[in-house]
XYZ file of C-alpha atoms in Angstrom:
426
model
C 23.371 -20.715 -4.814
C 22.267 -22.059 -8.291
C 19.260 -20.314 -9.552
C 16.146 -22.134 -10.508
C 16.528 -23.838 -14.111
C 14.358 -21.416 -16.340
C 14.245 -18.212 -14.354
C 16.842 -15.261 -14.522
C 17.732 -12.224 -12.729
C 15.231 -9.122 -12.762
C 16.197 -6.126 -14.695
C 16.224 -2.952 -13.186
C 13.077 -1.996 -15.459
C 11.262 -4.702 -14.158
C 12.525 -4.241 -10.693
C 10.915 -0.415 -11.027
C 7.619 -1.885 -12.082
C 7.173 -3.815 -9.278
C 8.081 -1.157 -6.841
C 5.915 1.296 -9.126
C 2.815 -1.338 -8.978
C 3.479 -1.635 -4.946
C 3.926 1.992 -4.356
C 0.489 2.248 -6.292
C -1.735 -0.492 -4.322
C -0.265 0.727 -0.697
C -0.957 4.333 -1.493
C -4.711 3.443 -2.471
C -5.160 1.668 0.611
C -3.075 4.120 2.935
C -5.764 6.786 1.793
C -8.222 4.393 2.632
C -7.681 4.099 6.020
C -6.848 7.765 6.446
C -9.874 8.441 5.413
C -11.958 6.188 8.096
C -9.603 7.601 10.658
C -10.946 11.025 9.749
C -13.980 10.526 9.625
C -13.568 9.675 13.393
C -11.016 12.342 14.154
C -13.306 14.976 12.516
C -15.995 14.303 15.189
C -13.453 14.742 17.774
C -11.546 17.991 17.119
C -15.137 19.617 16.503
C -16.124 18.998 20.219
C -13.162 21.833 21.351
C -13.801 24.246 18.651
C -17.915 24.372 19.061
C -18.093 24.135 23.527
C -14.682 24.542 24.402
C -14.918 28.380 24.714
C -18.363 28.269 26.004
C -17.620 25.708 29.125
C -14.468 27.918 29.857
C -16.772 31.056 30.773
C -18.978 28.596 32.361
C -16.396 27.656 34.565
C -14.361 30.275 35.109
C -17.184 33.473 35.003
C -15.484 35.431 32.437
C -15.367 36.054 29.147
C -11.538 37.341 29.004
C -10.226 34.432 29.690
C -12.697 32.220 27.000
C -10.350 32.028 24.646
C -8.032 29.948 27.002
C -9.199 26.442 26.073
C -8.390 27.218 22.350
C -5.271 28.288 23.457
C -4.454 25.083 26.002
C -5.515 22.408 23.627
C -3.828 24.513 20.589
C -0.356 24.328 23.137
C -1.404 20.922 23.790
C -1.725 20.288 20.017
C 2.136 21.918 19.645
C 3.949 19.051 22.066
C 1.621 16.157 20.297
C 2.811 17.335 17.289
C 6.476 17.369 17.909
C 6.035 13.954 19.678
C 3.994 12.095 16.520
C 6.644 13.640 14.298
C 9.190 12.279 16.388
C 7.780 9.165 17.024
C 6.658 8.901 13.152
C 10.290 9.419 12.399
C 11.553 6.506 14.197
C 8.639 3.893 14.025
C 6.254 4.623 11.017
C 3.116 6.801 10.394
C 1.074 3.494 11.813
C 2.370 4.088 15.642
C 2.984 7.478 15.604
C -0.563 8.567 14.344
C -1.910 6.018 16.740
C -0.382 7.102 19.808
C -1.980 10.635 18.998
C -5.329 10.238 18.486
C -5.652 7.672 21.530
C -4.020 10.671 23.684
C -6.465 13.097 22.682
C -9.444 10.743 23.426
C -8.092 10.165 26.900
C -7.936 14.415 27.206
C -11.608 14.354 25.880
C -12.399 12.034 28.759
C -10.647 14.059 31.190
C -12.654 17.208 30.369
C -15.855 15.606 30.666
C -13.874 14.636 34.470
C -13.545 18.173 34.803
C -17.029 19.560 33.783
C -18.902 16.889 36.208
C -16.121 17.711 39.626
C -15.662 21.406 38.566
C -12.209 21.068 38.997
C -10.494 23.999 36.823
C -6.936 22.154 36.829
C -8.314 19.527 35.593
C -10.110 20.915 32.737
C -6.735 22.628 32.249
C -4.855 19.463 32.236
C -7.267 17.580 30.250
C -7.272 20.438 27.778
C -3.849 20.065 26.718
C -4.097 16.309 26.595
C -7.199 16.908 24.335
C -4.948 18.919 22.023
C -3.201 15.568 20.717
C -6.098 14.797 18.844
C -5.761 18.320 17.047
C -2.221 17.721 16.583
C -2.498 14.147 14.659
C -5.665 14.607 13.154
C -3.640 17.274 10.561
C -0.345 15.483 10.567
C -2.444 12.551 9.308
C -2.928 14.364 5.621
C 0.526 13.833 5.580
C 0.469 10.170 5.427
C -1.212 10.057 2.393
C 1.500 12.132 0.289
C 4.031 9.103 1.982
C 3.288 7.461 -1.281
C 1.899 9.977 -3.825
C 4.311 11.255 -6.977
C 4.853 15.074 -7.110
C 2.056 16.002 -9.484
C -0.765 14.536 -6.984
C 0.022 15.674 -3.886
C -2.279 18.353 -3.697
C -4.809 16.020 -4.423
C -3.767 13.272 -1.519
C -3.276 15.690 0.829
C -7.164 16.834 0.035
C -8.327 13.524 0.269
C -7.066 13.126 3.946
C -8.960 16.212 4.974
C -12.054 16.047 2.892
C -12.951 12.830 4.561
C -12.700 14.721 7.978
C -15.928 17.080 7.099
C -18.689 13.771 7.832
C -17.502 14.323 11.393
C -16.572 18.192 12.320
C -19.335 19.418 10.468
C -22.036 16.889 12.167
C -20.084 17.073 15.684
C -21.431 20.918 16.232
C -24.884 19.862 15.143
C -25.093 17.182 17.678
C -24.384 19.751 20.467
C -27.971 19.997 21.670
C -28.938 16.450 21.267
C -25.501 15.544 23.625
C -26.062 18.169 25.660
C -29.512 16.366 26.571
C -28.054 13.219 26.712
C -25.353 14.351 29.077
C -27.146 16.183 31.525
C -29.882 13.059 31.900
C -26.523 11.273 32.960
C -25.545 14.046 35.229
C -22.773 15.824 33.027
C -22.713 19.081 32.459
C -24.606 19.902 28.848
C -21.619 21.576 27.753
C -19.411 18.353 28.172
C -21.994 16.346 25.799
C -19.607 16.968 23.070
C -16.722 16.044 24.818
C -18.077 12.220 25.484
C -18.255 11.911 21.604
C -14.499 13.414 21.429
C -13.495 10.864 23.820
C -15.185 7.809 21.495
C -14.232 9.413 18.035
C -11.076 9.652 18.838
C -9.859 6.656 20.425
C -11.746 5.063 17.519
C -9.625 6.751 15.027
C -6.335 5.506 16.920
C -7.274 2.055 17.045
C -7.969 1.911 13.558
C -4.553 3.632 12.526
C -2.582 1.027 14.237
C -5.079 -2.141 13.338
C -4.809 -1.260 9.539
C -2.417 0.857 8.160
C -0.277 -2.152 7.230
C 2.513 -1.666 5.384
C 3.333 1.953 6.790
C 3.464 4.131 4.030
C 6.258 5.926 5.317
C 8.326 3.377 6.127
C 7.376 1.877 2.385
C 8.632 5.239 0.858
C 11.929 4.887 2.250
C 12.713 1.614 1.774
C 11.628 2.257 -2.290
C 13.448 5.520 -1.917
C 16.574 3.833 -1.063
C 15.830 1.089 -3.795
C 15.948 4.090 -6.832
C 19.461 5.031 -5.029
C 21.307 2.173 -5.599
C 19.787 1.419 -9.095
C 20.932 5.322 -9.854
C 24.229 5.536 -11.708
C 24.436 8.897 -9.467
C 27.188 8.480 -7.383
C 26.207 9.144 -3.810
C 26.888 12.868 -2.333
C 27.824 11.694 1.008
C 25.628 10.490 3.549
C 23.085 12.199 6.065
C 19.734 13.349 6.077
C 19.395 15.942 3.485
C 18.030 19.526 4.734
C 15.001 20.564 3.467
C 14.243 23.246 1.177
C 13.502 26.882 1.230
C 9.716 25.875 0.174
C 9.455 24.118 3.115
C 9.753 27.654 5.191
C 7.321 29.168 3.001
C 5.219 26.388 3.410
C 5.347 26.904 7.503
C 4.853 30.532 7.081
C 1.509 30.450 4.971
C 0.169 27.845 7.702
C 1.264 29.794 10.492
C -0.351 32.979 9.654
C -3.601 31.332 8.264
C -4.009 29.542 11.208
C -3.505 32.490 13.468
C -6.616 33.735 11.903
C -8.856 31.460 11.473
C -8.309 30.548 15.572
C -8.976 34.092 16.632
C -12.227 34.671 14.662
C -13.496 30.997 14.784
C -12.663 30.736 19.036
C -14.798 33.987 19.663
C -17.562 34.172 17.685
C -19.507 31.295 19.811
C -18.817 33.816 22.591
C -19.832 37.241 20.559
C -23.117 34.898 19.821
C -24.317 33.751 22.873
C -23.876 37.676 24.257
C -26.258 37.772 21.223
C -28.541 35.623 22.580
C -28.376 32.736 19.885
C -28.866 29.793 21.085
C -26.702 26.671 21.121
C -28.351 25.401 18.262
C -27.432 28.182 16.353
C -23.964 28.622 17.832
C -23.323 24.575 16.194
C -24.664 25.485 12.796
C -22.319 28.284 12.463
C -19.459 26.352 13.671
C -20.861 23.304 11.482
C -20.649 25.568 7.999
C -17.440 26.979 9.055
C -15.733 23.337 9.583
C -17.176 22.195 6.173
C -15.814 24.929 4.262
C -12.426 24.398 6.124
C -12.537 20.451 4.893
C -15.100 20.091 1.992
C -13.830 21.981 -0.837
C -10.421 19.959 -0.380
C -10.215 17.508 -2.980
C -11.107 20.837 -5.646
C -8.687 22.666 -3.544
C -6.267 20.198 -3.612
C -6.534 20.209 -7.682
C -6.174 23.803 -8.191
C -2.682 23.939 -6.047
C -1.781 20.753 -7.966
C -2.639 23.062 -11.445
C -2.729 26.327 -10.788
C 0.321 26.205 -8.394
C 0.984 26.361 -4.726
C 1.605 30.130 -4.529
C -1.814 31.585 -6.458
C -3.191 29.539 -4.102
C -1.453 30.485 -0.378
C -2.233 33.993 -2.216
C -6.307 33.524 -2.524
C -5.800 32.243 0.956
C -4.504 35.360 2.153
C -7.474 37.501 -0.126
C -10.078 35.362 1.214
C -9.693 35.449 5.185
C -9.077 39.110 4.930
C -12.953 38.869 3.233
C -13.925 36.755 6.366
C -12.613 39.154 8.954
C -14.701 42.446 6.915
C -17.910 40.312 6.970
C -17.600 39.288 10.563
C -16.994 42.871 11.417
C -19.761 44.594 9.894
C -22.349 41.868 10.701
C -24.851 43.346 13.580
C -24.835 41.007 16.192
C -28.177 39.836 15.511
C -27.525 38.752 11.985
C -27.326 34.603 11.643
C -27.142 34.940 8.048
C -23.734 37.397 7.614
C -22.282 35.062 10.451
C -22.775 32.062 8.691
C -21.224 33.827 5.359
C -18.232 35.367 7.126
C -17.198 31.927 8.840
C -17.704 29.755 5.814
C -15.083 32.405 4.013
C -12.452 32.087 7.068
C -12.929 28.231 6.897
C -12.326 28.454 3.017
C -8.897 30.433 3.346
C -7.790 28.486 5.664
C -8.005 25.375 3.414
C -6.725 27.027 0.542
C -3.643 28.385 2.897
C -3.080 24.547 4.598
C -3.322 22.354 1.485
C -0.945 25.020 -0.350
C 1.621 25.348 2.862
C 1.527 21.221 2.860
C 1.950 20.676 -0.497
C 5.315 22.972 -0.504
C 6.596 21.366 2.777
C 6.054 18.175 0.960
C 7.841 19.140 -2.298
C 10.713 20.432 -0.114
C 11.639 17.240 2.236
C 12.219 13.363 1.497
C 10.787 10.322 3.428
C 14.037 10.452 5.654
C 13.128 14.209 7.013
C 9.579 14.439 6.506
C 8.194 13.095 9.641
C 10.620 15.453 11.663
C 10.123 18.391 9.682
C 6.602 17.990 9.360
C 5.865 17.766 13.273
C 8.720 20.980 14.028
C 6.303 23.057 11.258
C 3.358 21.353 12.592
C 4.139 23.110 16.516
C 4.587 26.213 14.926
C 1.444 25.546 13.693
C -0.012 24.716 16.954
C 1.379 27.822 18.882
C 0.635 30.303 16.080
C -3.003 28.979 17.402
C -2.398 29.238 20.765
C -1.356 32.786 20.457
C -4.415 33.391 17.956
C -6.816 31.873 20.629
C -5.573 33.649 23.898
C -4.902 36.964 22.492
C -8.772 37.095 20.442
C -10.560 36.844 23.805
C -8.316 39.880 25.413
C -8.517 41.546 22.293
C -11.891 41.186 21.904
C -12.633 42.407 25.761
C -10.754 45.214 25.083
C -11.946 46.882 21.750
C -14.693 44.543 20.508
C -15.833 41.432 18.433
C -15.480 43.562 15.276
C -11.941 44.773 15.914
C -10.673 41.805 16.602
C -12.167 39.950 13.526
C -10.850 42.703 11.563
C -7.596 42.272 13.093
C -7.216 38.783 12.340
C -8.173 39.232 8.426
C -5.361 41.889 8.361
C -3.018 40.023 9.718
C -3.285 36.752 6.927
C -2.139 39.595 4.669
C 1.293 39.494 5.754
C 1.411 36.116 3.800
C 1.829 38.153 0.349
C 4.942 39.517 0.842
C 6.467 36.173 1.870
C 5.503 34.661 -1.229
C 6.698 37.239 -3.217
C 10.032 37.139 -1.375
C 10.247 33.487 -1.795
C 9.602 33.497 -5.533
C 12.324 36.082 -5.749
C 14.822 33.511 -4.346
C 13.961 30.421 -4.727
C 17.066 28.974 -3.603
């Protein structure tokens, strides 16, 4: 075919530019949307994390078994993620992230079914199904690296989950006020929060799939493969490359941060209300501890990018074991050392997420992210779930204290992975 009189064919400079310029306006408007969806899927995890415990020893009588929804929607959260990384992986961030959040606002619906019939299989059922939401509400901070270049990852990845704060932190302090509204409607207080859930996210879903158009993953690729052939590299066979050590390290520092924040954060509701605070109390606690896991994210997200990933998963480590001391001396009675001691496990576990991410980002490609990212991201979910069921027997057993104490311990173990990994990078 004869070209058009006048025009020639693009250089591979100006080829880059134009992928470079694309990469740039698709990335701005990928965090865009991420951030309305979390807005909405902030409102919905927070639902689960505030009442979840509390309607379990509602409904079941006991306080041993209160960390159980934590745990169900945590193991819930586990499958959903190894199903949105799967389906992300085949089809695009836009479908898999959709599919998600729409599952966990049909599980939100379903508990609210449970609360009003009493049914305890239900509430069971609905829990896990609830745990999508969980699940794709953190795997969506990874769409927003799809696109980003190596030195600002930290900082997309903080953008995704600062813009989830408007909604977990007011979702606990609109406890009472849905509480009221549910029971005029003949629901359960408790499963006031779960009606928002429900709303927040299927809201979130429909607005992944309506407008994150082009998929940033799928983008990434297709630019990734672009650079290939332009490369004077000749190609080292084919196959989806494995990913790196960091990306183990990465799992590792999420996995043990999350153990602890679960434990504490899933009991102390509990360890209040034997307290006698009430509910509006119980939601501002909750409410400070949810802000300090998601506000401080885009400075968060600056320091890993500056300071480094591993100073960071290290002050992660330093400050949970500082949440777990407070929680365990604080009398019982004392709003004020509560408040303090969640808002320090809510800050560790943002400095230990955004780190973990940002070195299971630097160690995969756009061709293995999406699968590695949902594997780490069930690991993830059932070093939770074992957090969760394990704080309510452990706290029957020896205490509220102990078993804060235990948990801040425990995010120590962190350090000497670190350490081992700097030893050999390979």
């Amino acid at each position: 075919m004869t070209p058009h009189p006048g025009t020639r064919p693009a250089t591979a400079s100006e080829l880059d530019e134009v992928d470079e310029a694309a990469r740039r306006r698709v990335h701005r408007r990928t965090l865009t949307v991420v951030v309305i969806s979390q807005v909405f899927g902030g409102a919905g995890l927070a639902a689960g994390v505030t009442v979840g415990a509390l309607l379990a020893q509602q409904m079941l009588g006991t306080d041993s078994l209160a960390g159980l929804p934590a745990a169900l929607f945590t193991l819930g959260s586990a499958l959903a993620a190894y199903l949105v990384g799967r389906f992300s992986q085949r089809w695009g961030r836009r479908i898999g992230l959709g599919l998600g959040f729409t599952a966990g606002g049909f599980g939100a619906f379903g508990v609210v079914a449970a609360a009003v019939t009493g049914s305890v299989p239900l509430l069971f059922g609905a829990l896990l199904v609830y745990g999508a939401g969980t699940a794709t509400n953190l795997q969506a901070r990874y769409a927003g690296t799809d696109l980003a270049l190596p030195a600002q990852r930290g900082k997309a990845i903080s953008v995704a989950m600062v813009s989830t704060t408007l909604g977990a932190v007011a979702g606990p302090n609109l406890v009472e006020p849905l509480g009221s509204m549910a029971a005029g409607w003949g629901i359960p207080a408790l499963a006031g929060p779960f009606l928002l859930a429900g709303v927040a996210y299927t809201a979130a879903g429909a607005a992944l799939v309506a407008l994150l158009r082009p998929d940033p993953l799928l983008l990434a690729r297709r630019l990734e493969a672009a650079a290939a052939q332009h490369s004077s590299t000749p190609g080292e066979g084919g196959g989806v490359p494995k990913p790196g050590t960091g990306a183990y390290v990465g799992a590792t520092v999420m996995a043990l941060t999350q153990i602890a924040m679960v434990a504490i954060m899933t009991m102390t509701p509990v360890h209040m209300r034997a307290h006698h605070h009430g509910l509006g109390q119980v939601g501002l606690v909750i409410g400070v501890h949810i802000g300090a896991m998601y506000l401080p994210s885009l400075v968060t997200g600056i320091l890993v990018d500056r300071i480094g990933r591993t100073p960071m998963a290290i002050a992660s480590g330093i400050t949970l074991l500082a949440a777990g001391i407070t929680a365990a001396l604080a009398p019982g009675d004392c709003l004020g050392l509560l408040i303090v001691a969640l808002a320090l496990l809510g800050l560790g576990w943002n400095f230990g997420l955004i780190a973990g991410t940002a070195l299971v980002v630097d160690a995969t490609v756009p061709h293995n992210r999406p699968r590695v990212q949902g594997t780490i991201d069930v690991l993830i979910a059932l070093s939770g779930a074992g957090g969760g069921t394990a704080s309510g027997m452990v706290m029957a057993a020896t205490g509220y204290p102990s078993m804060a104490l235990t948990g801040g311990i425990l995010s120590l173990l962190l350090i000497p992975v670190l350490v081992w990994a700097r030893r050999d990078p390979a």
